[in-house]
Amino acid sequence: MAYAASDIHKLYEVQLFDLMYLAHEKHRTYFDPNEIECCSLFNIKTGRCPEDCAYCPQSAHYNTGLANEKLLDAEAILREAKLAKANGATRFCMGAAWRSPPKKDLPKVMDVIRAVKAEGLETCVTLGMLDQEDADALKAAGLDYYNHNLDTSPEFYEKIIKTRTYQDRLDTLQHVHQAGINVCCGGILGMGETREDRVQFLVGLKQLPQPPKSIPLNQLIPIAGTPLENTPAIEPFEFIRTVAITRLMFPTSMIRLSAGRENMSEEMQALCFYVGANSIFLGDKLLTAKNSSLSRDKEMFKKNWFTNTIRVMLTSYAQKNNENSRLKNAWRKHVVVASRCSADVTIEGKTYCHFASNDYLNISQHPAVKHAFKQAVDVYGLGSGSSPLVSGYYQSQRDFEESFADFVQRDKALFFNSGYHANLSVFQTLTNRHGAIFSDKYCHASLLDGIQLSRARHIRYPHHDMDSLEERLKKEVDTEAIVVTESIFSMHGDVSDLTRLSVVCKENNAFLCLDDAHGLGVLGESGRGACEYFGLSPQDVPCLIHPLGKAFGGMGAMVSGSHTLIDALVQQSRTYRYSTMLPPAIAAASLAVLEVLRSESWRRDVLHQNIALFNQLANEYGIPLCSYDLTPIRSVVVGSNDHALGVYHKLLAKNYFVSCIRPPTVPENTARLRISLCSEHSEDNIRALMQDLAITYHESIRS
């Protein structure tokens, strides 16, 4: 969204709780809301600045009692950088009271930048105005960020600063951008500006060549001796609103609560963090002004707002390094599979029984499928060469869409590059900010991202709670409502009650959209998925999404439904129109998969026998499952990350490769083993796994 001034005014008028909700949802889309970036800002040259900024105690125009100092030597600056790092800062920012950096001093600053970077810190400087030569030199020194704030609106700017123009600031930012340095640019709130000035300030930020990577939002600190010393403080909720709107306008930027935190209550800071602020300055001083003290911040973080920041701030530097080393052991890592055959995989020269694949029917290994793929490569080559609406739409893709629509008994189907692409497109096409989307609490992340990008109001109902959904739908009788769920939930392995759900949707005039990723090929007598399994018609479930990387054994995704739905997706889906199409050989191989699904139902029969055996053994060994539904996803909640990883590694040592799923994919303290069954697993494979799982699981619980 371009965000004209009128759009921003409308956001300022949104009810506070609605605005906070929208901003928090946007924030969670791009950031972990429990993480805060910690920076440090240090004055490397103090006072005697020729500029007349009305808020600044370092201006030579005002008598604030501030001593003037020359540029500090490199050793003193580096000492402060090391201290900042020990206190938990990851970025060291340096400010100098200059109109622009003197040519004789710039090389010294460049040497300091190199030294600070050698300590493992990101670097940022604010040195006043830059020409292109200065900006290029700082880039050559390895500078990560340059801070140069717009401060306020172009109109109000002239009342705050007269010694340089608003355009001067834009010129410096252009030089920084041209040099390839990340831009840090924000402003000061509470200088006596109006809401219109705050709107125009945000418009100015939006009009920069690229969104600033960092946006510091300062609350004025009235300094005795400056023209603004008696300026009344900005109303707290107006400040919070501005933070929220900044997050909505700049979803991928870091937003820093900068100057003025000393005068903010904990409650005010908490609300700012909730609506999108995710960075602060640590330390008792910001340049020459007071900052929220390190001890106060430590006390605030002890209250368990930000777990990662607590870890950083409450340990010594050495302890922090040890903690990070321990955490790295829990980080997700790529597992490089060298080969795959039947139910086995080879990893680093060792063969494992594979219980972590979604290829439930082992169709990807089917000779007819591989043959079709190889033949199509000979005909078409590797890639499709373009998007499907240019020249990337091939005969094999059209044949696949038509055959798939027939298979799932829908009017029409559209082939997407991935389930993620399909989910992003469906919701942006079906609705907008005037609609409402209701989703099961356990819906997949790609569904949630699609919902958020649609800009519709998002209402999540408790998992499988049809009564709650119905109650919420009845409150939205005048709203276009879409209900979203999955047939089989990927982390629990349980099946939705689609019969009841379809009735609730019909009775409340809601459009039902079903992600049948794990149902296709598994559910239904013919493997057509959840609709066949429950006996539901296209009128019951108007929109079907079928990612093809599970039992289908391929890649990409199909969206199927009415002619009107699919035609709308072709015309309006951005991920469809602006992505190079999958290779036509993929579509050719997928046609062969459809034939296997139709002709080899024994694969589904064997899979269901394996699921029943697993459930039986889980009962016998006292291993609680998330669900006992007849699906190939068997999840065992272990609890903490450490315990889950312990069980995972013990099973790995016994030559079983299973999935270990941890937060943020699942909620805190519900880390689990996700065991995927397939038609190639033998009874002996499953019995042996369950014997060893029982031992390691119960050992973990006892510990």
Coordinates of N, CA and C in Angstrom, one line a residue, residues 68 92 288 306 390 423 476 480 508 524 601:
N68 N 32.5 21.3 25.9 CA 32.8 20.9 24.5 C 34.0 20.0 24.5
F92 N 26.7 -1.0 17.8 CA 27.3 0.1 18.4 C 27.2 1.3 17.5
T288 N 24.4 12.8 25.1 CA 24.6 13.6 26.3 C 23.4 13.6 27.2
F306 N 10.7 -10.5 27.4 CA 11.4 -10.9 26.2 C 12.5 -11.9 26.7
V390 N 2.5 -15.7 -19.6 CA 3.3 -15.2 -20.7 C 3.6 -16.3 -21.7
N423 N -1.8 -20.6 -1.0 CA -2.5 -20.0 0.2 C -2.4 -18.5 0.2
E476 N -21.1 -11.7 13.0 CA -20.6 -11.0 11.7 C -21.6 -11.2 10.6
E480 N -18.7 -10.2 4.9 CA -18.3 -11.3 4.1 C -17.4 -12.2 4.8
N508 N -24.6 -20.0 8.3 CA -24.2 -18.6 8.7 C -23.6 -17.9 7.4
G524 N -10.6 -41.1 1.9 CA -11.6 -41.4 0.9 C -11.3 -42.8 0.2
S601 N -4.9 -48.9 -5.2 CA -5.5 -48.6 -3.9 C -4.9 -49.4 -2.8

